């Protein structure tokens, strides 16, 4: 059985500046403050794709599509650019009609060695955070992994990005 994943990248500032995400048919914006481990996030649907550049920090997707099967593994990847020496890369997922779910964060550059992972993700989710990119690997794929995945950079204000469709059946799943 195929599993559907979609990756959307965003970056968000601690002060809660809205992060705009460019999506092919709709856009989702993140707002709220970012807590130390599990940030509060709200969803707003926008009718048109949005490009917003507030500072020089940027998060972008690496590839446009990937696929995997149940029991297999898939790696999602985002590149980022920031002048800040401390970079913290966050991963979230969102199921239709549900709140954003925190997966993990990992420090890079001077923040290397700091990390946190949600209890549900400890056995099958892993991440690498390097100087200019981050990955999220999901092993032993299950149908329940079908979701929209978000990659975010902290600290920053936001940046323009676009969707990355990791599709294995349809872009968004039924949970």
XYZ file of N, CA and C in Angstrom:
525
model
N 0.837 -1.170 0.000
C 0.000 0.000 0.000
C 0.885 1.237 0.000
N 0.468 2.263 -0.713
C 1.240 3.486 -0.824
C 0.869 4.463 0.286
N 1.838 5.290 0.683
C 1.652 6.285 1.737
C 1.862 7.656 1.116
N 0.993 8.618 1.419
C 1.107 9.952 0.823
C 1.712 10.933 1.811
N 2.734 11.629 1.370
C 3.375 12.651 2.183
C 3.474 13.921 1.368
N 3.362 15.042 2.025
C 3.571 16.324 1.373
C 4.422 17.150 2.315
N 5.417 17.822 1.782
C 6.296 18.638 2.608
C 6.133 20.092 2.242
N 5.931 20.910 3.258
C 5.862 22.352 3.087
C 6.912 22.935 4.001
N 7.722 23.836 3.492
C 8.726 24.438 4.347
C 8.288 25.828 4.748
N 8.701 26.218 5.946
C 8.427 27.557 6.444
C 9.482 27.902 7.455
N 9.592 29.162 7.762
C 10.462 29.597 8.832
C 9.645 30.554 9.669
N 9.957 30.649 10.948
C 9.120 31.410 11.845
C 9.975 32.081 12.900
N 9.596 33.274 13.303
C 10.332 34.010 14.308
C 9.700 33.790 15.669
N 10.505 33.862 16.717
C 9.997 33.698 18.072
C 8.896 34.693 18.388
N 8.960 35.883 17.837
C 7.959 36.897 18.137
C 6.637 36.656 17.437
N 6.560 35.680 16.567
C 5.282 35.308 15.978
C 4.959 35.965 14.649
N 5.939 36.418 13.907
C 5.667 36.974 12.588
C 5.105 35.872 11.702
N 4.101 36.197 10.927
C 3.440 35.201 10.083
C 4.388 34.695 9.005
N 4.408 33.410 8.834
C 5.239 32.768 7.818
C 4.350 32.416 6.634
N 4.711 32.870 5.467
C 3.897 32.589 4.283
C 4.458 31.395 3.533
N 3.593 30.518 3.128
C 3.991 29.318 2.395
C 3.349 29.352 1.025
N 4.121 29.182 -0.008
C 3.561 29.127 -1.355
C 3.204 27.683 -1.664
N 1.989 27.464 -2.069
C 1.479 26.134 -2.358
C 0.865 26.176 -3.752
N 0.847 25.073 -4.444
C 0.352 25.073 -5.814
C -1.126 25.443 -5.920
N -1.979 24.991 -5.002
C -3.393 25.313 -5.103
C -3.927 26.080 -3.909
N -3.297 25.987 -2.783
C -3.693 26.761 -1.621
C -2.450 27.003 -0.792
N -2.559 27.877 0.203
C -1.393 28.167 1.033
C -1.807 28.101 2.485
N -0.866 27.741 3.323
C -1.091 27.657 4.756
C -0.104 28.601 5.409
N -0.538 29.345 6.421
C 0.372 30.247 7.121
C 0.499 29.793 8.562
N 1.682 29.896 9.080
C 1.935 29.574 10.475
C 2.004 30.875 11.243
N 1.398 30.913 12.404
C 1.585 32.077 13.247
C 1.619 31.630 14.691
N 1.866 32.545 15.594
C 1.959 32.221 17.006
C 3.401 32.224 17.443
N 3.610 32.026 18.701
C 4.972 32.043 19.210
C 5.547 30.650 19.201
N 6.837 30.556 19.114
C 7.499 29.258 19.089
C 8.016 28.970 20.493
N 7.451 27.986 21.135
C 7.896 27.597 22.465
C 9.196 26.816 22.342
N 9.822 26.547 23.450
C 11.116 25.871 23.425
C 11.048 24.528 22.714
N 9.969 23.772 22.913
C 9.929 22.454 22.303
C 8.740 22.247 21.384
N 7.572 22.682 21.790
C 6.389 22.426 20.986
C 5.649 23.733 20.728
N 5.944 24.403 19.613
C 5.365 25.698 19.336
C 3.871 25.635 19.059
N 3.189 26.708 19.421
C 1.777 26.813 19.096
C 1.674 27.255 17.644
N 0.836 26.585 16.869
C 0.732 26.891 15.447
C -0.732 26.923 15.056
N -1.097 27.882 14.237
C -2.463 27.959 13.738
C -2.438 27.932 12.219
N -3.535 27.488 11.604
C -3.594 27.374 10.144
C -4.584 28.392 9.592
N -4.192 29.074 8.535
C -5.077 29.970 7.794
C -4.993 29.575 6.332
N -6.133 29.379 5.702
C -6.117 29.054 4.278
C -6.114 30.340 3.469
N -5.284 30.390 2.456
C -5.201 31.532 1.560
C -5.596 31.067 0.173
N -6.270 31.924 -0.581
C -6.741 31.501 -1.894
C -5.663 31.512 -2.955
N -4.661 32.339 -2.826
C -3.616 32.445 -3.836
C -2.258 32.157 -3.232
N -1.334 31.650 -4.044
C 0.018 31.437 -3.538
C 0.613 32.750 -3.048
N 1.423 32.669 -2.027
C 1.991 33.866 -1.420
C 3.504 33.747 -1.394
N 4.175 34.813 -1.754
C 5.618 34.905 -1.576
C 5.871 36.068 -0.644
N 6.599 35.828 0.414
C 6.863 36.869 1.391
C 8.309 36.754 1.822
N 9.038 37.842 1.743
C 10.430 37.823 2.180
C 10.608 38.961 3.161
N 10.784 38.622 4.433
C 10.918 39.628 5.469
C 12.380 39.863 5.804
N 13.172 38.826 5.824
C 14.604 38.973 6.072
C 15.352 38.093 5.086
N 16.654 38.005 5.248
C 17.463 37.191 4.358
C 17.428 35.708 4.665
N 16.814 35.285 5.748
C 16.730 33.866 6.079
C 15.771 33.169 5.121
N 16.120 31.961 4.736
C 15.335 31.268 3.726
C 15.351 29.765 3.969
N 14.211 29.125 3.756
C 14.096 27.668 3.812
C 13.486 27.232 2.490
N 14.110 26.276 1.811
C 13.588 25.821 0.522
C 13.647 24.302 0.419
N 12.804 23.757 -0.458
C 12.823 22.314 -0.672
C 13.972 21.930 -1.597
N 14.422 20.695 -1.524
C 15.503 20.191 -2.372
C 14.941 19.514 -3.614
N 14.000 18.618 -3.460
C 13.414 17.905 -4.593
C 11.923 18.194 -4.641
N 11.273 17.799 -5.735
C 9.848 18.087 -5.864
C 8.954 16.901 -5.531
N 9.422 15.684 -5.705
C 8.614 14.511 -5.386
C 9.488 13.348 -4.948
N 8.902 12.503 -4.144
C 9.546 11.253 -3.743
C 8.429 10.261 -3.445
N 8.747 9.004 -3.411
C 7.721 8.009 -3.116
C 8.285 6.915 -2.235
N 7.400 6.165 -1.631
C 7.790 5.061 -0.769
C 6.616 4.139 -0.556
N 6.861 2.984 -0.006
C 5.800 2.017 0.249
C 5.763 1.688 1.732
N 4.642 1.146 2.165
C 4.523 0.741 3.556
C 5.669 -0.178 3.916
N 6.270 0.066 5.085
C 7.392 -0.734 5.533
C 8.727 -0.197 5.063
N 8.712 0.660 4.051
C 9.943 1.258 3.529
C 10.337 2.491 4.312
N 11.174 3.332 3.683
C 11.557 4.568 4.342
C 11.618 5.682 3.321
N 11.449 6.903 3.785
C 11.513 8.081 2.930
C 12.260 9.178 3.683
N 13.008 9.983 2.938
C 13.732 11.103 3.535
C 13.268 12.394 2.888
N 12.833 13.337 3.715
C 12.431 14.667 3.279
C 13.613 15.589 3.539
N 13.852 16.545 2.651
C 15.027 17.399 2.818
C 14.697 18.852 2.508
N 15.206 19.754 3.348
C 15.092 21.198 3.145
C 16.478 21.799 3.243
N 16.738 22.796 2.419
C 17.969 23.560 2.597
C 17.576 24.869 3.273
N 18.527 25.511 3.914
C 18.221 26.774 4.571
C 19.419 27.701 4.485
N 19.135 28.969 4.655
C 20.173 29.986 4.649
C 19.859 30.977 5.762
N 20.826 31.219 6.626
C 20.667 32.203 7.684
C 22.035 32.742 8.061
N 22.071 33.996 8.457
C 23.323 34.598 8.910
C 23.558 34.281 10.385
N 22.556 33.752 11.060
C 22.658 33.449 12.482
C 23.576 32.252 12.707
N 24.436 32.329 13.697
C 25.349 31.210 13.963
C 24.647 30.048 14.668
N 23.510 30.307 15.296
C 22.714 29.256 15.926
C 21.509 28.987 15.037
N 21.396 27.785 14.534
C 20.254 27.419 13.693
C 19.556 26.221 14.328
N 18.249 26.299 14.436
C 17.448 25.208 14.983
C 16.412 24.836 13.934
N 16.447 23.576 13.496
C 15.566 23.102 12.437
C 14.460 22.259 13.049
N 13.219 22.644 12.778
C 12.036 21.988 13.327
C 11.299 21.219 12.239
N 10.679 20.119 12.624
C 9.822 19.345 11.732
C 8.470 19.148 12.409
N 7.401 19.335 11.628
C 6.023 19.152 12.079
C 5.286 18.348 11.018
N 4.106 17.853 11.398
C 3.222 17.266 10.399
C 1.802 17.699 10.725
N 0.964 17.667 9.697
C -0.424 18.069 9.872
C -1.323 17.136 9.081
N -2.308 16.608 9.788
C -3.344 15.800 9.158
C -4.519 16.718 8.835
N -5.308 16.383 7.826
C -6.466 17.215 7.489
C -7.375 17.428 8.698
N -7.814 18.662 8.857
C -8.755 19.039 9.922
C -8.231 18.790 11.327
N -6.917 18.765 11.491
C -6.329 18.596 12.819
C -5.254 19.649 13.038
N -4.876 19.835 14.273
C -3.828 20.796 14.614
C -2.469 20.298 14.136
N -1.558 21.220 13.977
C -0.183 20.891 13.621
C 0.409 20.032 14.738
N 1.206 19.029 14.369
C 1.819 18.137 15.353
C 3.342 18.259 15.288
N 3.927 18.604 16.415
C 5.382 18.719 16.532
C 6.012 17.330 16.424
N 7.080 17.209 15.617
C 7.813 15.945 15.507
C 9.138 16.050 16.246
N 9.977 17.016 15.838
C 11.294 17.141 16.466
C 11.966 18.447 16.088
N 13.026 18.773 16.802
C 13.928 19.830 16.352
C 15.350 19.364 16.575
N 16.250 19.942 15.795
C 17.661 19.596 15.887
C 18.472 20.865 15.662
N 19.492 21.069 16.492
C 20.351 22.235 16.354
C 21.442 22.003 15.325
N 21.817 23.072 14.650
C 22.916 23.028 13.678
C 23.856 24.192 13.973
N 25.003 24.185 13.327
C 26.015 25.223 13.508
C 26.388 25.306 14.986
N 26.332 26.502 15.588
C 26.686 26.639 17.011
C 25.659 25.983 17.925
N 24.474 25.691 17.402
C 23.433 25.023 18.184
C 23.520 23.508 18.131
N 24.548 22.987 17.450
C 24.716 21.541 17.298
C 24.714 20.860 18.668
N 24.073 19.722 18.726
C 24.020 18.959 19.971
C 22.729 19.166 20.735
N 21.966 20.197 20.384
C 20.676 20.389 21.034
C 19.607 19.743 20.166
N 18.713 19.014 20.792
C 17.644 18.377 20.038
C 16.542 17.927 20.972
N 15.406 17.630 20.381
C 14.259 17.129 21.119
C 13.392 16.378 20.122
N 12.787 15.290 20.556
C 11.922 14.515 19.668
C 10.671 14.090 20.432
N 9.523 14.218 19.790
C 8.259 13.823 20.410
C 8.265 12.326 20.695
N 7.553 11.924 21.720
C 7.532 10.518 22.131
C 7.094 9.592 20.995
N 6.058 9.961 20.248
C 5.570 9.084 19.180
C 6.610 8.881 18.080
N 7.549 9.816 17.944
C 8.500 9.801 16.827
C 9.828 9.132 17.153
N 10.064 8.770 18.385
C 11.389 8.322 18.803
C 11.898 7.065 18.109
N 11.047 6.180 17.697
C 11.530 4.926 17.093
C 11.660 4.975 15.577
N 10.837 5.788 14.901
C 10.826 5.734 13.439
C 11.254 7.020 12.738
N 11.384 8.112 13.460
C 11.738 9.393 12.855
C 13.138 9.793 13.286
N 13.932 10.266 12.338
C 15.273 10.760 12.671
C 15.571 11.968 11.797
N 16.523 12.770 12.243
C 16.836 13.992 11.515
C 18.333 14.246 11.520
N 18.781 14.904 10.478
C 20.151 15.398 10.389
C 20.025 16.900 10.167
N 20.821 17.690 10.869
C 20.845 19.143 10.677
C 22.282 19.544 10.402
N 22.549 19.935 9.189
C 23.894 20.325 8.771
C 23.982 21.837 8.586
N 25.120 22.289 8.103
C 25.392 23.718 7.923
C 24.365 24.423 7.037
N 23.856 23.743 6.008
C 22.934 24.388 5.071
C 21.695 23.566 4.721
N 21.509 22.411 5.357
C 20.320 21.612 5.060
C 19.929 20.758 6.260
N 18.693 20.271 6.206
C 18.190 19.351 7.217
C 17.387 18.258 6.522
N 17.362 17.079 7.131
C 16.557 15.982 6.601
C 15.676 15.419 7.711
N 14.579 14.837 7.302
C 13.726 14.067 8.195
C 13.548 12.722 7.527
N 13.969 11.656 8.196
C 13.810 10.306 7.663
C 12.738 9.593 8.471
N 11.785 9.012 7.764
C 10.720 8.226 8.392
C 10.946 6.786 7.954
N 11.198 5.914 8.909
C 11.420 4.503 8.583
C 10.160 3.708 8.887
N 10.098 2.496 8.389
C 8.944 1.620 8.550
C 7.662 2.402 8.257
N 7.597 2.969 7.056
C 6.453 3.788 6.657
C 5.133 3.073 6.891
N 4.171 3.834 7.379
C 2.820 3.327 7.608
C 1.841 4.286 6.951
N 0.665 3.812 6.649
C -0.349 4.656 6.050
C -0.617 5.881 6.921
N -0.507 5.733 8.223
C -0.733 6.852 9.144
C 0.325 7.946 9.018
N 1.395 7.713 8.263
C 2.402 8.749 8.029
C 1.969 9.712 6.927
N 0.870 9.412 6.252
C 0.361 10.297 5.208
C -0.105 11.592 5.844
N 0.556 12.695 5.498
C 0.267 13.984 6.113
C 0.984 15.067 5.339
N 0.804 16.301 5.755
C 1.596 17.408 5.241
C 2.712 17.621 6.248
N 3.957 17.646 5.790
C 5.117 17.824 6.658
C 5.679 19.223 6.486
N 6.051 19.835 7.615
C 6.577 21.195 7.620
C 8.006 21.202 8.134
N 8.835 21.983 7.486
C 10.216 22.201 7.895
C 10.328 23.675 8.256
N 10.855 23.993 9.433
C 10.969 25.387 9.856
C 12.343 25.663 10.444
N 12.754 26.911 10.346
C 14.044 27.378 10.842
C 13.801 28.403 11.928
N 14.545 28.313 13.033
C 14.475 29.286 14.097
C 15.885 29.608 14.523
N 16.269 30.801 14.829
C 15.441 32.005 14.789
C 15.491 32.646 13.416
N 14.397 33.221 13.052
C 14.300 33.937 11.776
C 12.960 34.630 11.675
N 12.695 35.243 10.655
C 11.357 35.822 10.420
C 10.721 35.177 9.238
N 10.222 35.198 8.399
C 9.981 34.246 7.333
C 10.316 34.703 5.953
N 10.067 33.708 5.304
C 10.626 33.399 4.031
C 9.627 32.744 3.133
N 9.915 32.881 1.929
C 9.076 32.320 0.897
C 9.424 30.849 0.724
N 8.469 30.070 0.421
C 8.744 28.663 0.164
C 7.659 28.093 -0.720
N 7.774 26.853 -1.072
C 6.751 26.209 -1.889
C 6.565 24.778 -1.429
N 5.527 24.159 -1.888
C 5.264 22.805 -1.431
C 6.182 21.805 -2.091
N 6.386 20.763 -1.383
C 7.101 19.611 -1.915
C 6.159 18.445 -1.727
N 5.740 17.849 -2.796
C 4.798 16.742 -2.711
C 5.543 15.428 -2.642
N 5.444 14.773 -1.512
C 5.977 13.430 -1.348
C 4.766 12.551 -1.563
N 4.541 12.102 -2.767
C 3.301 11.390 -2.960
C 3.516 9.919 -3.198
N 2.662 9.202 -2.554
C 2.698 7.771 -2.671
C 1.323 7.268 -3.082
N 0.279 8.000 -2.812
C -1.037 7.698 -3.367
C -1.670 9.020 -3.781
N -2.092 9.817 -2.869
C -2.619 11.155 -3.120
C -1.849 12.077 -2.201
N -1.818 13.379 -2.485
C -1.013 14.316 -1.706
C -1.408 14.381 -0.237
N -2.680 14.315 0.035
C -3.122 14.387 1.421
C -3.859 13.116 1.768
N -3.696 12.695 2.993
C -4.254 11.405 3.371
C -5.528 11.540 4.164
N -6.175 10.449 4.312
C -7.304 10.309 5.219
C -6.771 9.569 6.424
N -6.987 10.060 7.572
C -6.468 9.403 8.774
C -7.537 8.639 9.460
